XYZ file of C-alpha atoms in Angstrom:
669
model
C -15.889 -46.103 18.114
C -14.130 -44.670 21.038
C -17.094 -44.465 23.366
C -17.630 -48.175 22.510
C -13.893 -49.209 23.131
C -13.842 -46.964 26.617
C -11.296 -44.479 24.623
C -13.811 -41.308 24.954
C -12.627 -39.710 27.660
C -8.934 -40.447 27.288
C -9.234 -38.883 23.250
C -11.096 -35.517 25.351
C -8.296 -35.304 27.721
C -5.716 -35.415 24.926
C -7.776 -32.950 23.190
C -8.241 -30.522 26.121
C -4.553 -30.736 26.950
C -3.523 -29.311 23.475
C -1.881 -25.853 23.374
C -2.828 -24.845 19.893
C -4.611 -26.149 16.734
C -1.763 -28.142 15.349
C -1.640 -30.434 18.211
C -5.423 -30.711 18.076
C -5.008 -31.479 14.639
C -1.980 -34.456 15.544
C -4.285 -35.891 18.309
C -7.460 -36.627 15.772
C -5.496 -37.523 12.611
C -3.242 -39.667 14.605
C -6.379 -41.634 16.529
C -7.281 -44.768 14.341
C -10.603 -44.946 15.699
C -11.199 -41.433 13.986
C -9.375 -41.956 10.746
C -11.000 -45.347 10.449
C -14.619 -43.135 9.977
C -13.041 -40.072 8.137
C -13.571 -41.530 3.882
C -10.267 -42.359 2.413
C -11.588 -41.134 -0.980
C -14.324 -39.056 -1.321
C -16.914 -39.603 -4.202
C -16.146 -37.187 -7.116
C -18.830 -35.825 -9.249
C -17.602 -35.675 -12.819
C -18.770 -34.766 -16.359
C -21.577 -37.468 -17.844
C -22.030 -37.533 -21.769
C -24.844 -39.437 -21.198
C -26.879 -37.474 -18.663
C -26.004 -34.522 -20.978
C -27.406 -36.221 -23.948
C -30.491 -37.013 -21.952
C -31.030 -33.655 -20.374
C -30.275 -31.915 -23.971
C -33.148 -34.474 -25.410
C -35.631 -33.466 -22.744
C -35.173 -29.749 -23.663
C -35.672 -30.268 -27.205
C -39.071 -31.933 -26.663
C -39.762 -29.029 -24.398
C -38.901 -26.501 -26.879
C -40.924 -28.287 -30.132
C -43.980 -28.008 -27.343
C -42.813 -24.097 -27.698
C -41.981 -24.087 -23.735
C -39.161 -22.395 -24.066
C -38.498 -21.769 -20.329
C -38.639 -25.123 -19.494
C -36.077 -25.854 -22.181
C -33.892 -23.508 -21.050
C -33.689 -25.309 -17.448
C -32.974 -28.436 -19.563
C -30.447 -27.232 -21.449
C -28.595 -25.624 -18.513
C -28.349 -28.693 -17.274
C -27.133 -30.380 -19.887
C -24.558 -27.161 -20.109
C -22.893 -28.618 -16.910
C -22.793 -32.299 -17.720
C -21.598 -31.756 -21.299
C -17.940 -33.341 -21.395
C -15.549 -30.374 -22.647
C -14.064 -30.851 -25.810
C -10.286 -31.502 -24.418
C -11.579 -34.027 -21.698
C -13.480 -36.713 -24.050
C -13.256 -36.385 -27.934
C -16.314 -38.521 -27.964
C -18.190 -35.726 -26.899
C -16.437 -33.064 -28.319
C -19.934 -31.321 -30.313
C -22.106 -32.053 -27.233
C -21.068 -28.900 -25.242
C -21.365 -27.111 -28.317
C -24.934 -28.381 -28.946
C -25.699 -27.919 -25.578
C -24.929 -24.177 -25.851
C -26.628 -23.535 -29.289
C -30.046 -25.031 -27.963
C -29.990 -22.660 -25.389
C -29.134 -19.828 -27.444
C -32.336 -20.638 -29.459
C -34.221 -20.642 -26.346
C -33.312 -17.244 -24.926
C -33.897 -15.940 -28.415
C -37.594 -17.263 -28.007
C -37.907 -15.568 -24.789
C -36.762 -12.437 -26.060
C -33.504 -12.756 -24.156
C -31.450 -11.481 -26.924
C -28.154 -10.398 -24.969
C -28.211 -14.171 -23.123
C -28.808 -15.812 -26.656
C -25.602 -13.881 -28.028
C -23.650 -14.680 -25.242
C -24.403 -18.427 -25.766
C -24.013 -18.207 -29.744
C -20.334 -16.880 -28.868
C -20.222 -19.744 -26.296
C -21.388 -22.287 -29.025
C -18.749 -21.468 -31.632
C -16.014 -21.202 -29.045
C -16.743 -24.741 -27.970
C -16.512 -25.866 -31.811
C -20.117 -25.713 -32.973
C -20.484 -28.296 -36.054
C -19.461 -26.367 -39.323
C -22.905 -28.096 -40.851
C -25.247 -25.730 -38.742
C -22.940 -22.858 -38.321
C -24.896 -20.666 -40.414
C -28.084 -21.170 -38.394
C -26.032 -19.999 -35.328
C -24.789 -16.722 -37.014
C -28.496 -16.243 -38.485
C -29.520 -16.184 -34.952
C -26.787 -13.697 -34.327
C -27.985 -11.363 -36.848
C -31.235 -11.359 -35.489
C -30.641 -10.854 -31.961
C -28.307 -7.807 -32.915
C -31.340 -6.519 -35.289
C -33.769 -6.768 -32.251
C -31.303 -5.020 -30.128
C -30.880 -2.234 -32.947
C -26.721 -2.843 -32.964
C -26.839 -2.429 -36.989
C -23.264 -2.515 -37.849
C -22.762 -5.982 -35.644
C -26.138 -7.527 -37.301
C -24.905 -6.835 -40.335
C -21.678 -8.605 -39.806
C -23.500 -11.510 -38.490
C -25.288 -12.213 -41.714
C -22.357 -11.327 -43.954
C -20.705 -13.957 -42.129
C -23.615 -16.275 -42.276
C -23.357 -15.872 -46.104
C -20.177 -16.844 -46.256
C -20.491 -19.766 -44.665
C -23.646 -20.950 -46.780
C -21.453 -20.668 -50.001
C -18.479 -22.760 -48.497
C -20.625 -25.266 -47.391
C -20.713 -28.350 -49.811
C -23.493 -30.474 -47.899
C -26.270 -27.802 -48.811
C -28.329 -28.345 -52.345
C -27.579 -25.276 -54.619
C -31.397 -24.361 -54.390
C -31.448 -24.193 -50.697
C -28.640 -22.609 -50.287
C -29.877 -19.647 -52.802
C -33.329 -19.294 -51.000
C -31.206 -18.596 -47.466
C -28.870 -16.545 -49.423
C -31.745 -14.146 -50.493
C -33.426 -14.423 -47.168
C -30.281 -13.752 -45.434
C -29.994 -10.596 -47.892
C -33.450 -9.426 -46.993
C -32.261 -9.239 -43.199
C -29.533 -7.154 -44.107
C -31.222 -4.811 -46.065
C -33.341 -4.699 -43.151
C -30.432 -3.826 -41.117
C -29.157 -0.789 -43.413
C -32.921 0.824 -42.680
C -32.381 0.723 -39.229
C -32.984 3.838 -37.281
C -32.862 4.578 -33.369
C -30.230 4.033 -31.053
C -29.148 0.497 -29.705
C -30.693 -1.191 -26.886
C -28.368 -1.077 -23.576
C -27.488 -4.487 -21.891
C -29.873 -3.978 -19.137
C -31.502 -7.766 -18.850
C -28.786 -9.067 -17.065
C -28.141 -5.747 -14.570
C -28.240 -7.431 -10.748
C -27.515 -3.884 -9.178
C -26.887 -0.295 -9.882
C -22.848 0.461 -10.707
C -20.598 0.073 -7.584
C -19.934 2.932 -5.332
C -16.858 4.755 -4.899
C -14.785 6.072 -2.569
C -13.389 9.804 -3.021
C -10.388 9.196 -1.449
C -9.161 5.833 0.013
C -6.948 5.210 3.274
C -3.255 4.513 2.735
C -3.791 1.815 5.531
C -6.692 0.357 4.366
C -7.193 0.494 0.576
C -10.737 -0.477 0.783
C -11.924 2.105 3.098
C -12.244 6.023 3.164
C -9.665 8.143 4.484
C -11.408 9.263 7.212
C -11.239 5.698 9.217
C -8.668 4.301 11.280
C -7.861 1.413 13.294
C -7.518 1.783 16.735
C -7.117 -0.967 19.809
C -9.370 -0.048 23.023
C -8.994 -1.745 26.357
C -12.377 -3.782 26.594
C -13.040 -3.817 22.858
C -10.358 -5.034 21.096
C -9.682 -3.689 17.380
C -12.201 -1.235 16.101
C -12.692 1.470 13.410
C -12.754 4.686 14.318
C -13.769 8.138 12.491
C -11.059 10.792 12.163
C -13.381 13.730 11.192
C -17.164 13.749 11.364
C -19.343 11.454 9.491
C -22.631 12.370 7.445
C -25.561 10.154 7.188
C -25.132 8.098 3.809
C -21.190 8.517 3.169
C -19.579 5.753 1.882
C -17.299 4.284 4.185
C -15.913 0.805 2.903
C -16.221 -0.722 -0.538
C -14.413 -4.284 0.130
C -13.861 -7.144 -2.161
C -13.525 -10.010 0.261
C -10.406 -12.541 0.502
C -12.972 -15.035 -0.574
C -16.776 -16.490 -0.871
C -18.790 -18.914 -1.142
C -22.287 -19.742 -2.434
C -24.545 -21.411 -0.420
C -25.751 -24.777 -1.625
C -29.328 -23.459 -2.204
C -28.019 -21.128 -4.695
C -24.887 -22.698 -6.046
C -26.553 -23.392 -9.723
C -28.098 -20.066 -9.738
C -25.091 -17.720 -8.435
C -21.620 -17.308 -9.802
C -19.273 -19.657 -7.876
C -16.545 -16.796 -8.139
C -18.416 -13.581 -7.593
C -21.729 -14.690 -6.448
C -23.718 -12.669 -8.795
C -27.086 -14.131 -10.085
C -26.046 -16.211 -13.605
C -28.542 -15.432 -16.254
C -26.197 -17.311 -19.125
C -24.448 -19.746 -16.379
C -21.287 -21.138 -17.705
C -20.070 -24.596 -16.559
C -17.128 -25.620 -15.034
C -14.667 -27.297 -17.140
C -14.175 -30.051 -14.637
C -17.315 -30.759 -12.591
C -21.112 -30.260 -12.454
C -21.875 -28.318 -8.829
C -21.087 -25.016 -9.466
C -21.595 -22.348 -12.492
C -20.012 -19.191 -13.228
C -21.689 -15.572 -14.563
C -18.662 -15.172 -17.294
C -15.742 -17.227 -18.660
C -13.649 -14.153 -17.200
C -14.911 -15.289 -13.746
C -14.275 -18.796 -14.696
C -10.946 -18.343 -15.249
C -10.246 -15.561 -12.232
C -11.493 -18.774 -10.127
C -9.439 -21.499 -12.080
C -6.614 -21.928 -9.274
C -8.573 -21.657 -6.271
C -11.426 -23.842 -6.945
C -8.906 -26.709 -8.332
C -8.682 -27.934 -4.498
C -12.523 -28.444 -4.676
C -13.805 -29.285 -8.123
C -15.356 -32.272 -8.254
C -15.498 -32.402 -4.414
C -18.476 -29.732 -4.015
C -20.854 -32.401 -3.269
C -18.917 -34.053 -0.470
C -18.093 -30.896 0.867
C -22.306 -29.702 1.021
C -22.979 -32.790 2.456
C -20.842 -33.076 5.240
C -22.966 -29.716 6.197
C -20.090 -28.127 8.217
C -21.143 -24.563 9.232
C -18.790 -22.517 7.132
C -16.518 -25.413 6.784
C -16.767 -24.720 2.885
C -15.547 -21.259 3.362
C -12.552 -21.875 5.505
C -11.873 -24.765 3.102
C -11.911 -22.462 0.400
C -9.724 -19.846 2.250
C -6.739 -22.446 3.005
C -7.041 -23.258 -0.973
C -6.802 -19.826 -1.981
C -3.700 -19.126 -0.012
C -2.086 -22.417 -1.355
C 0.286 -24.863 0.323
C 3.443 -22.946 -0.763
C 2.511 -19.621 0.877
C 0.979 -21.186 4.056
C 4.363 -23.143 4.691
C 6.673 -20.333 3.435
C 5.050 -17.787 5.967
C 4.610 -20.273 8.673
C 6.906 -18.450 10.956
C 5.906 -15.070 9.885
C 2.075 -15.587 10.881
C 2.820 -17.318 13.798
C 4.837 -14.362 14.926
C 2.407 -11.712 14.226
C 1.075 -11.941 17.628
C 3.946 -9.957 18.749
C 2.938 -6.818 17.074
C 1.118 -4.005 18.213
C -2.697 -4.935 18.046
C -3.702 -2.200 15.695
C -1.235 -3.017 13.197
C -1.982 -7.103 13.285
C -2.110 -8.383 9.629
C -0.521 -5.409 7.942
C 2.242 -6.106 5.839
C 5.537 -4.139 6.032
C 4.558 -1.495 4.658
C 1.976 -0.809 7.286
C -0.827 -1.965 4.975
C -3.958 -3.745 5.852
C -4.988 -5.381 2.420
C -8.154 -7.714 2.253
C -6.624 -9.691 -0.166
C -3.660 -10.111 1.943
C -4.011 -13.860 4.248
C -2.349 -12.401 7.214
C -5.193 -9.917 7.642
C -7.510 -12.934 8.590
C -5.298 -14.702 10.664
C -5.589 -12.920 13.784
C -9.106 -12.163 13.734
C -10.593 -13.383 17.069
C -11.723 -16.875 17.159
C -12.448 -17.153 20.758
C -10.474 -20.291 21.252
C -9.463 -19.701 24.988
C -13.092 -19.668 25.443
C -14.038 -22.613 23.932
C -14.803 -26.028 25.815
C -13.554 -29.186 24.485
C -17.100 -30.333 23.754
C -17.165 -27.074 21.274
C -13.607 -27.984 19.771
C -13.739 -31.712 19.281
C -16.763 -31.877 16.342
C -14.733 -28.691 14.991
C -11.334 -30.582 15.102
C -12.650 -33.329 13.412
C -14.542 -31.667 10.390
C -11.344 -29.839 10.051
C -9.866 -33.409 9.897
C -12.337 -34.054 6.944
C -11.571 -30.983 5.279
C -8.045 -31.509 5.110
C -8.656 -35.334 3.862
C -10.603 -33.711 0.830
C -7.864 -31.406 0.229
C -5.158 -34.605 -0.118
C -7.485 -35.791 -2.773
C -6.738 -32.414 -4.755
C -3.291 -31.313 -6.046
C -2.717 -28.453 -3.547
C -0.692 -31.031 -1.627
C 2.782 -31.886 -3.392
C 3.863 -35.340 -4.625
C 5.254 -37.146 -1.971
C 7.881 -40.288 -2.140
C 5.946 -43.324 -1.161
C 7.599 -45.986 1.330
C 10.215 -43.323 3.231
C 9.251 -42.808 6.615
C 10.806 -39.518 6.748
C 8.957 -38.498 4.099
C 5.743 -39.793 5.735
C 6.540 -38.147 9.100
C 6.919 -35.185 7.150
C 3.541 -35.666 5.273
C 1.490 -36.105 8.610
C 3.062 -32.925 9.848
C 2.315 -30.899 6.773
C -1.243 -32.136 6.621
C -1.865 -31.473 10.198
C -0.521 -27.769 9.916
C -2.492 -27.247 6.801
C -5.346 -28.488 8.841
C -4.987 -26.382 11.727
C -5.725 -23.593 9.639
C -8.925 -24.773 8.514
C -9.318 -25.398 11.819
C -8.370 -21.866 13.123
C -11.102 -20.453 10.353
C -13.964 -22.898 11.905
C -13.668 -21.016 15.093
C -12.858 -17.420 13.863
C -15.912 -17.277 11.089
C -18.469 -17.673 13.109
C -17.746 -14.422 14.922
C -16.308 -12.921 11.738
C -17.950 -14.340 8.480
C -20.631 -12.174 7.005
C -23.419 -12.907 4.770
C -23.753 -12.006 0.756
C -27.276 -11.017 0.150
C -29.826 -10.219 -2.659
C -33.289 -8.477 -2.142
C -35.883 -10.693 -3.379
C -38.062 -8.326 -4.766
C -42.045 -8.932 -4.941
C -43.036 -6.163 -7.441
C -46.929 -6.981 -6.830
C -46.526 -7.134 -2.965
C -43.757 -4.810 -2.236
C -44.393 -5.724 1.747
C -43.371 -9.328 0.894
C -40.105 -8.100 -0.365
C -37.419 -9.843 1.316
C -33.567 -10.124 1.916
C -31.747 -13.294 0.704
C -28.824 -15.146 2.181
C -27.263 -16.523 -1.009
C -23.518 -16.403 0.511
C -21.329 -16.541 2.930
C -17.700 -14.132 2.688
C -15.021 -13.307 4.840
C -14.052 -9.150 4.713
C -10.989 -8.427 6.727
C -12.020 -4.838 7.045
C -15.413 -5.306 7.806
C -14.717 -7.934 10.652
C -12.526 -4.947 12.679
C -16.082 -3.115 13.053
C -17.697 -4.022 16.437
C -21.364 -4.495 17.399
C -23.938 -2.134 18.614
C -27.694 -3.025 18.918
C -28.126 0.479 17.523
C -25.703 0.427 14.685
C -24.235 3.385 12.729
C -23.323 1.892 9.570
C -25.098 -0.741 7.288
C -24.275 -3.140 4.382
C -25.098 -4.095 1.252
C -23.582 -6.595 -1.302
C -22.859 -5.419 -4.941
C -22.113 -9.245 -6.173
C -19.910 -10.257 -3.223
C -18.457 -6.811 -2.570
C -19.486 -5.152 0.586
C -20.411 -1.642 0.551
C -20.496 -0.369 3.625
C -22.688 3.187 4.532
C -23.222 5.473 7.425
C -26.635 5.498 8.819
C -26.110 7.532 11.636
C -23.881 10.156 12.331
C -20.711 9.605 13.540
C -18.569 12.193 15.284
C -14.677 12.336 15.275
C -13.091 10.038 17.453
C -16.528 7.774 17.553
C -16.241 4.040 16.734
C -18.182 2.606 13.862
C -20.841 0.075 15.026
C -22.059 -2.658 12.927
C -24.858 -5.074 13.955
C -24.774 -8.861 14.757
C -28.044 -9.965 14.287
C -29.336 -8.249 17.327
C -31.124 -5.070 16.286
C -33.037 -3.477 19.589
C -36.112 -2.403 17.606
C -37.023 -6.041 16.904
C -35.359 -7.776 19.816
C -35.718 -7.365 23.277
C -32.317 -6.781 25.574
C -32.534 -10.244 27.214
C -32.854 -12.093 24.029
C -30.180 -9.693 22.695
C -27.808 -10.239 25.333
C -28.273 -14.209 25.176
C -27.609 -14.262 21.491
C -24.450 -12.353 21.594
C -22.794 -13.715 24.609
C -23.765 -17.352 23.096
C -22.052 -17.039 19.713
C -19.706 -13.783 20.371
C -18.740 -14.179 23.908
C -19.404 -10.875 24.832
C -22.096 -8.722 27.105
C -23.230 -5.226 24.949
C -22.531 -2.603 26.648
C -24.420 -0.385 23.843
C -26.719 2.764 24.563
C -29.508 0.675 23.863
C -28.698 -2.126 26.024
C -27.581 0.599 28.766
C -30.489 2.318 28.988
C -32.869 -0.651 27.873
C -34.415 1.335 24.758
C -38.212 -0.326 23.937
C -38.784 -2.251 20.863
C -40.062 -0.522 17.834
C -43.997 -1.031 18.895
C -43.404 0.602 22.009
C -41.109 3.713 20.572
C -42.647 7.087 21.146
C -44.691 8.271 17.893
C -44.305 11.929 19.062
C -41.427 13.944 19.264
C -40.955 14.405 23.203
C -37.105 15.475 23.331
C -34.486 17.153 21.393
C -30.690 16.666 22.064
C -29.003 19.608 24.151
C -26.612 21.014 21.561
C -24.213 21.624 24.600
C -24.218 17.889 26.386
C -26.749 15.853 24.023
C -28.801 15.522 27.218
C -32.888 15.882 26.854
C -34.368 18.913 25.900
C -37.959 18.615 26.510
C -40.729 19.344 23.876
C -43.746 21.246 25.297
C -47.288 20.052 24.241
C -49.156 21.126 21.248
C -51.032 23.971 22.799
C -47.423 25.509 24.554
C -45.645 24.798 21.506
C -46.331 27.712 19.471
C -45.519 30.126 22.519
C -42.622 28.941 24.160
C -39.540 30.181 22.494
C -37.074 27.847 24.650
C -36.319 25.005 27.220
C -33.877 24.027 29.515
C -31.738 20.776 29.098
C -32.680 18.316 32.089
C -28.934 17.593 32.268
C -26.983 20.365 32.335
C -29.879 23.323 32.149
C -28.535 25.246 29.247
C -31.454 26.859 27.606
C -32.076 25.768 23.815
C -34.211 27.450 21.149
C -36.939 24.922 20.893
C -39.534 26.953 18.203
C -36.536 27.026 15.582
C -36.149 23.164 15.623
C -39.828 22.457 15.705
C -40.169 24.484 12.478
C -36.955 23.071 11.054
C -38.309 19.592 11.350
C -41.951 20.258 10.569
C -40.670 22.174 7.247
C -38.688 18.509 6.101
C -41.542 16.155 7.347
C -43.969 16.056 4.465
C -41.077 15.415 2.129
C -40.244 12.616 4.392
C -43.751 11.169 4.492
C -44.140 11.211 0.838
C -40.898 9.777 0.036
C -41.519 6.882 2.561
C -44.881 6.099 0.743
C -42.891 5.727 -2.338
C -40.391 3.614 -0.991
C -42.818 1.048 1.109
C -45.771 0.514 -1.308
C -44.413 1.648 -4.818
C -40.872 0.548 -4.045
C -39.685 3.598 -6.101
C -36.565 4.738 -4.885
C -35.523 6.945 -8.279
C -35.365 10.608 -8.404
C -35.604 12.662 -5.054
C -37.086 9.960 -3.232
C -33.470 8.975 -1.407
C -31.916 12.386 -1.352
C -35.296 13.568 1.037
C -34.794 10.780 3.379
C -31.269 11.181 3.928
C -31.964 14.854 4.681
C -34.617 14.060 7.141
C -32.622 11.564 8.685
C -29.328 13.957 9.036
C -31.682 16.478 10.556
C -33.953 14.146 13.155
C -30.551 12.501 13.609
C -28.979 15.508 15.156
C -31.438 16.792 16.960
C -34.117 14.524 18.178
C -33.469 13.009 21.465
C -33.775 9.260 20.988
C -35.541 6.391 20.625
C -38.528 8.419 18.570
C -40.239 5.931 15.721
C -39.263 8.785 12.874
C -36.072 8.145 13.387
C -36.564 4.213 13.269
C -39.283 4.817 9.952
C -36.429 6.913 7.905
C -33.717 4.937 8.705
C -35.076 1.632 7.511
C -36.352 3.724 4.380
C -32.705 4.780 3.661
C -31.492 1.005 4.264
C -34.340 -0.223 2.094
C -33.241 2.125 -0.871
C -29.539 1.187 -0.579
C -30.863 -2.579 -0.587
C -32.850 -2.041 -4.056
C -29.488 -0.213 -5.566
C -27.509 -2.939 -4.790
C -28.464 -7.074 -5.543
C -31.653 -7.124 -6.188
C -33.774 -9.678 -8.344
C -35.952 -8.947 -10.450
C -35.174 -5.204 -11.221
C -37.874 -3.523 -12.910
C -35.406 -4.148 -16.112
C -35.647 -7.813 -16.285
C -39.155 -8.645 -14.566
C -40.140 -10.075 -17.993
C -37.118 -12.295 -18.069
C -37.547 -13.628 -14.588
C -41.166 -14.120 -15.163
C -40.815 -16.235 -18.394
C -38.213 -18.427 -16.814
């Protein structure tokens, strides 16, 4: 429209003359030709009783044909569409019936813990009293299979009480059912052995912990600190020597989203895989892994509930995450803290985002407000689509309870409303520029047990981690990240000396991408030219990295100490450093590495070909990596191989599916 009317250049000029994001939103939301193309009302996707009934009926047909996995899928869809009792009395039983049916499908798939969860869901949703004894009988059988003796007896006893009290069951049928229930109770009483642990729904090992937390950054180890260095900006630095394998950060994001391809398989609140998907009470486009997550997401999800389809359809890269960040902060907070947030830039750089006590807390919105977005380096051509996307997002927010109710017809109130909308939109725009440089993926290892080499890391979500965002890039990173639900765990994969900066990788690793490609990628997305050791020395890609140990590190200057050939090695005691001339004992280092190498090779085989990361596999790899990282002059392939094996071990301990204990369930589904 603007181009057709000859106003496009004028529009870009106005946008280019703006001093901040607030002014940019004023230009866009004040331009009629733009506003007319933004939907005044976004279509909402609500509960649908007819759709739920249809899906449930399809599930019942599959169930009758013993197609339990297919039935489970239909029942899960029906659960999402079924109105909750408080919303629509005419469908008050539908949700409970869908839960009950799904519990039966889980039972026949031998997913007993999942069945128990849905039995409780069905009862809480108001399962019909006339069939309640069937549900309780199933609960008893699930507990029986799981060897939970007392719980099984209690469920069967409760089923008997319901049978006795139900006037609609004929006496003969009642007595037959009670007799059968008594038989199960007697079977329970003779039950031997320990109860079966709930392992079917585990997606990762227990979350690692920090030995001692930083007083400045609660999610980081106490030996990390924030520094601001010329030419690099803020970064995280070691205040003591750090060993390979140490846990450095365990960070819960300020907020996270599930990507649209995974929004029905993973929890909308914590990104965990949903084995028993719990529906939202208001929309059909998200699921939760538990009622606890659903409750925790209630406030932030209210601003996107029923609008998820529109937000996904808009296909704004990281737009949903920006939207959710603002929704979580809330209108009241953003308006109350406006002056504080805008004046944060006046404090010392290393203290940006800290609260009044000097704490840099990941759950504090201020920590994200001054993460770098490179606004000053963006062209107006880059800026205008982001600004229009922000305008669309804030229009979506206007259809929710996010904004207060304004008085209609009051000119002064209308002006205040426009200013508020522009200000909230400016936060979305700020994040749309910041997130491409600071957001991180939430990942899950897709495990292929038949072909281990085909296992691959899947990006299931995106999140903003304010502490993690402080770590700068290297093409030869010193840390690695893994997801436990949406919590990010950062470990050291190289030795990090006291005073040295921690370095992550921004998608440009030297073994798999040549220097020119890395530099181009980093400059385009992150606006800097990398000067890490791998770039400065133009380290070769993996296939060209030497297989044999050619040089050791000098103990004095970290320069290269040459290794003699095989024939001379046994006769040579020491060699001189090429840089400083210091002589170093070579024979002892060769023996030290050789002593550990066979254990490394055995562990490497287990990881790559058997995906066996249990027992002493990881400790052997970490031990070898610590030695070669300290002594072998890089690049050398055994360092890369060991580092990748260590990373793979950590990946299997983090989000990974299917795990050994839930492979059968995954195949059945």
